[in-house]
Amino acid sequence: MSGFKAGKFERHQVFGAVRPFCPTHAVHKLQDVDTEALANRGIKLIMIDVDNTLVVWRKDDFAQETLDWVAKAKSHDIQIVILSNTRNPERLTRLAKMLDIPALRGKFKPSKAMYQEALKKFNVNESQAVMIGDQIFTDILGANRAGIESIWLQPISHHDFVGTKVSRVGERLLRGYLYRALSEPIDLPETPEQAAAKPFWERKIVHQIVKFGIVGGSSFVIDYCIRMTLLYQAPFSEFARTQGVWLQTHAGALFGGFKGPIEAFTPIAVTCSGTVAILNSFYWNRLWTFNIRGKEDRGAQLRRFIAISLVGLALNIMLTSMFVHAIPAQGKQALRIATVLAAVLVAVWNFTAQRLYAFKTPAAAAGPTASPRA
Ligand SMILES: [Mg+2]
């Protein structure tokens, strides 16, 4: 789940209706649960969910780190019991056997029945137990109803039962409220493995490409509108015409070749509109696409951004004229195809160079898509 935050929740800060869904803690992975610390404060029983908490949904192989974590908990004299809503009791028995721990199945979580059964079975009270699970609406809600501390774990994979997929939408809506009560947020940058495990459309680079496209579109519209206004919209058009006449009279060597005064003024109008469009792209790509906050390095980033844009412009001119000659089509048709092809390649250049050079940050070096705010 992208945007998952770890830390300790101040449950009293959450408003009443949401409080039953608020865990005590959230962790990125099972290994972040310090079993020694739990033992030191009197925890004797860990109740734990199975799918996407101990093992990937529907899979049978535990990660070595999970096996190590279970062994460590046992070494601190903590008993572990699986509480599961599974519809496959054979698999549950098999998994529990592999970990050499018991498993309970009963009235579905978030019913408190299974939690109470576990307390009774292991002869411990509510304050001596903790529940660990990846789902708010079953694992965490059930623990809260039973008066047991709960640890919300980031699901270890994005594969889920179809009903769970629906409840994930609810979790996304809820967690905004819950995170307000997070007192010690620990937000780790995404590892390359975590990034690769995400569905395609949830990957940060995909979001960046979409945002980059939207910013590019807005800059195109800005460029076009300013240019057309300066050249053809009164009272600017009158100004453009008189300046064009002046340019053709006083700088004939440069502007004499243009068909008329408006055409002679076009390079000036294009420079103005292009500058505003470049600044628009810089502002929104920095803030929105690449998520960079603060004024630090802004000057250096702008210089690199302009250098990249100028290289992009040169590439555009070079590629367009190259394609026009290479494309076997009629004049105007060939120009149209060449313009689109060149624009696509230049967009690839601009995106890659901005991502890896203009807006590269120390945090980005740690992970391919990490950003300072992440
Ligand atoms: Mg689960």
CSV table of C-alpha atoms in Angstrom, one decimal, residues 68-255:
chain,number,residue,atom,x,y,z
A,68,ASP,CA,13.8,-15.7,12.4
A,69,TRP,CA,11.3,-13.3,13.9
A,70,VAL,CA,9.0,-16.1,15.2
A,71,ALA,CA,12.1,-17.9,16.7
A,72,LYS,CA,13.2,-14.7,18.4
A,73,ALA,CA,9.7,-14.1,19.9
A,74,LYS,CA,9.7,-17.7,21.2
A,75,SER,CA,13.2,-17.1,22.7
A,76,HIS,CA,11.7,-14.3,24.8
A,77,ASP,CA,9.0,-16.7,26.1
A,78,ILE,CA,6.3,-15.1,24.1
A,79,GLN,CA,3.7,-17.4,22.8
A,80,ILE,CA,2.3,-16.9,19.3
A,81,VAL,CA,-1.1,-17.8,18.0
A,82,ILE,CA,-2.6,-17.3,14.5
A,83,LEU,CA,-6.1,-15.8,14.4
A,84,SER,CA,-7.4,-16.4,10.9
A,85,ASN,CA,-10.6,-15.8,8.9
A,86,THR,CA,-9.4,-18.2,6.2
A,87,ARG,CA,-11.7,-20.4,4.2
A,88,ASN,CA,-9.0,-23.0,3.8
A,89,PRO,CA,-8.4,-24.8,7.1
A,90,GLU,CA,-6.0,-27.3,5.7
A,91,ARG,CA,-3.6,-24.6,4.5
A,92,LEU,CA,-3.9,-22.9,7.9
A,93,THR,CA,-3.0,-26.1,9.8
A,94,ARG,CA,-0.1,-26.7,7.4
A,95,LEU,CA,1.3,-23.1,7.9
A,96,ALA,CA,0.9,-23.3,11.7
A,97,LYS,CA,2.7,-26.6,11.8
A,98,MET,CA,5.6,-25.1,9.8
A,99,LEU,CA,6.0,-22.4,12.4
A,100,ASP,CA,5.2,-24.8,15.3
A,101,ILE,CA,2.6,-22.5,16.7
A,102,PRO,CA,-1.2,-23.0,17.2
A,103,ALA,CA,-3.9,-21.5,15.0
A,104,LEU,CA,-7.5,-20.5,15.8
A,105,ARG,CA,-10.4,-20.3,13.5
A,106,GLY,CA,-13.8,-19.2,14.7
A,107,LYS,CA,-16.2,-16.4,14.5
A,108,PHE,CA,-14.8,-14.0,11.9
A,109,LYS,CA,-12.6,-11.1,13.0
A,110,PRO,CA,-13.7,-8.3,13.8
A,111,SER,CA,-15.8,-10.4,16.2
A,112,LYS,CA,-14.0,-10.4,19.5
A,113,ALA,CA,-14.8,-14.1,20.1
A,114,MET,CA,-11.6,-15.4,18.6
A,115,TYR,CA,-9.5,-12.9,20.6
A,116,GLN,CA,-11.3,-13.9,23.8
A,117,GLU,CA,-10.8,-17.6,23.0
A,118,ALA,CA,-7.1,-17.0,22.6
A,119,LEU,CA,-6.8,-15.1,26.0
A,120,LYS,CA,-8.6,-18.0,27.7
A,121,LYS,CA,-6.6,-20.7,26.0
A,122,PHE,CA,-3.3,-19.2,26.9
A,123,ASN,CA,-4.5,-17.9,30.3
A,124,VAL,CA,-3.4,-14.3,29.9
A,125,ASN,CA,-5.4,-11.1,30.3
A,126,GLU,CA,-5.9,-8.3,27.7
A,127,SER,CA,-2.9,-6.2,28.8
A,128,GLN,CA,-0.6,-9.2,28.3
A,129,ALA,CA,-1.5,-9.7,24.7
A,130,VAL,CA,-1.0,-7.9,21.4
A,131,MET,CA,-2.5,-8.4,18.0
A,132,ILE,CA,-0.5,-8.0,14.7
A,133,GLY,CA,-2.3,-7.8,11.4
A,134,ASP,CA,-2.5,-6.0,8.0
A,135,GLN,CA,-6.2,-5.2,8.0
A,136,ILE,CA,-7.9,-2.3,9.8
A,137,PHE,CA,-11.5,-3.7,9.4
A,138,THR,CA,-10.7,-7.2,10.8
A,139,ASP,CA,-7.4,-7.5,12.7
A,140,ILE,CA,-7.3,-4.0,14.3
A,141,LEU,CA,-11.1,-3.4,14.8
A,142,GLY,CA,-11.4,-6.9,16.4
A,143,ALA,CA,-8.4,-6.2,18.8
A,144,ASN,CA,-9.8,-2.8,19.8
A,145,ARG,CA,-13.2,-4.4,20.5
A,146,ALA,CA,-11.6,-7.0,22.6
A,147,GLY,CA,-9.5,-4.4,24.5
A,148,ILE,CA,-6.2,-5.7,23.1
A,149,GLU,CA,-3.3,-3.6,21.9
A,150,SER,CA,-2.8,-3.8,18.1
A,151,ILE,CA,0.0,-3.3,15.6
A,152,TRP,CA,-1.0,-2.5,12.1
A,153,LEU,CA,1.4,-4.0,9.6
A,154,GLN,CA,2.0,-2.9,6.0
A,155,PRO,CA,0.7,-5.8,3.9
A,156,ILE,CA,3.6,-7.8,2.6
A,157,SER,CA,2.1,-8.0,-0.9
A,158,HIS,CA,-0.6,-6.3,-2.9
A,159,HIS,CA,-2.2,-9.6,-3.8
A,160,ASP,CA,-5.5,-9.8,-1.8
A,161,PHE,CA,-8.8,-11.7,-1.7
A,162,VAL,CA,-11.3,-9.7,-3.6
A,163,GLY,CA,-13.3,-8.7,-0.5
A,164,THR,CA,-10.0,-7.4,1.0
A,165,LYS,CA,-9.4,-5.3,-2.0
A,166,VAL,CA,-12.7,-3.5,-1.3
A,167,SER,CA,-11.8,-3.0,2.3
A,168,ARG,CA,-8.4,-1.5,1.3
A,169,VAL,CA,-10.3,1.3,-0.3
A,170,GLY,CA,-11.9,2.0,3.0
A,171,GLU,CA,-8.5,1.8,4.7
A,172,ARG,CA,-7.2,4.4,2.3
A,173,LEU,CA,-10.0,6.8,3.2
A,174,LEU,CA,-9.6,6.2,6.9
A,175,ARG,CA,-5.9,6.4,7.2
A,176,GLY,CA,-5.9,10.1,6.5
A,177,TYR,CA,-7.8,10.6,9.8
A,178,LEU,CA,-5.7,8.0,11.6
A,179,TYR,CA,-2.3,9.6,10.6
A,180,ARG,CA,-3.3,12.8,12.3
A,181,ALA,CA,-2.9,10.9,15.5
A,182,LEU,CA,0.5,9.5,14.5
A,183,SER,CA,3.0,10.9,17.1
A,184,GLU,CA,6.2,9.4,15.9
A,185,PRO,CA,5.9,8.9,12.2
A,186,ILE,CA,8.7,6.8,10.8
A,187,ASP,CA,8.5,7.1,7.0
A,188,LEU,CA,11.1,5.0,5.3
A,189,PRO,CA,12.0,5.6,1.7
A,190,GLU,CA,10.8,2.8,-0.6
A,191,THR,CA,13.4,0.1,-1.4
A,192,PRO,CA,13.8,-0.9,-5.0
A,193,GLU,CA,12.2,-4.3,-4.1
A,194,GLN,CA,9.1,-2.6,-2.6
A,195,ALA,CA,8.9,-0.3,-5.7
A,196,ALA,CA,9.1,-3.3,-8.0
A,197,ALA,CA,6.4,-5.3,-6.0
A,198,LYS,CA,3.8,-2.5,-6.5
A,199,PRO,CA,1.2,-2.8,-9.3
A,200,PHE,CA,2.3,-0.8,-12.4
A,201,TRP,CA,-0.1,2.1,-11.9
A,202,GLU,CA,0.9,2.6,-8.3
A,203,ARG,CA,4.6,3.0,-9.0
A,204,LYS,CA,6.0,6.5,-8.4
A,205,ILE,CA,7.6,6.8,-11.8
A,206,VAL,CA,4.2,6.1,-13.5
A,207,HIS,CA,2.7,8.9,-11.4
A,208,GLN,CA,5.6,11.2,-12.3
A,209,ILE,CA,5.2,10.5,-16.0
A,210,VAL,CA,1.4,11.3,-15.9
A,211,LYS,CA,2.1,14.5,-13.9
A,212,PHE,CA,4.9,15.5,-16.3
A,213,GLY,CA,2.5,15.0,-19.2
A,214,ILE,CA,-0.1,17.2,-17.6
A,215,VAL,CA,2.4,19.9,-16.8
A,216,GLY,CA,3.7,19.7,-20.4
A,217,GLY,CA,0.2,20.1,-21.7
A,218,SER,CA,-0.4,23.2,-19.5
A,219,SER,CA,2.9,24.7,-20.7
A,220,PHE,CA,1.9,24.1,-24.3
A,221,VAL,CA,-1.5,25.9,-23.8
A,222,ILE,CA,0.2,28.8,-22.0
A,223,ASP,CA,2.8,29.1,-24.7
A,224,TYR,CA,0.2,29.0,-27.4
A,225,CYS,CA,-2.2,31.5,-25.8
A,226,ILE,CA,0.5,34.1,-24.9
A,227,ARG,CA,2.0,33.8,-28.4
A,228,MET,CA,-1.4,34.3,-30.2
A,229,THR,CA,-2.4,37.1,-27.8
A,230,LEU,CA,0.8,39.0,-28.4
A,231,LEU,CA,0.6,38.7,-32.1
A,232,TYR,CA,-3.1,38.8,-33.0
A,233,GLN,CA,-5.1,40.2,-30.1
A,234,ALA,CA,-5.7,44.0,-29.8
A,235,PRO,CA,-4.2,46.1,-28.3
A,236,PHE,CA,-1.1,43.8,-28.3
A,237,SER,CA,-1.3,43.2,-32.1
A,238,GLU,CA,-0.9,46.9,-32.8
A,239,PHE,CA,2.1,47.0,-30.5
A,240,ALA,CA,3.5,43.9,-32.3
A,241,ARG,CA,2.9,45.5,-35.7
A,242,THR,CA,4.7,48.8,-34.8
A,243,GLN,CA,7.6,46.9,-33.2
A,244,GLY,CA,7.8,44.7,-36.3
A,245,VAL,CA,8.0,47.7,-38.5
A,246,TRP,CA,10.8,49.2,-36.3
A,247,LEU,CA,12.7,45.9,-36.4
A,248,GLN,CA,12.5,45.6,-40.1
A,249,THR,CA,13.6,49.3,-40.5
A,250,HIS,CA,16.4,49.3,-38.0
A,251,ALA,CA,17.6,45.7,-38.0
A,252,GLY,CA,17.0,44.8,-41.6
A,253,ALA,CA,19.9,42.4,-41.7
A,254,LEU,CA,18.1,40.2,-39.1
A,255,PHE,CA,14.4,40.9,-39.7
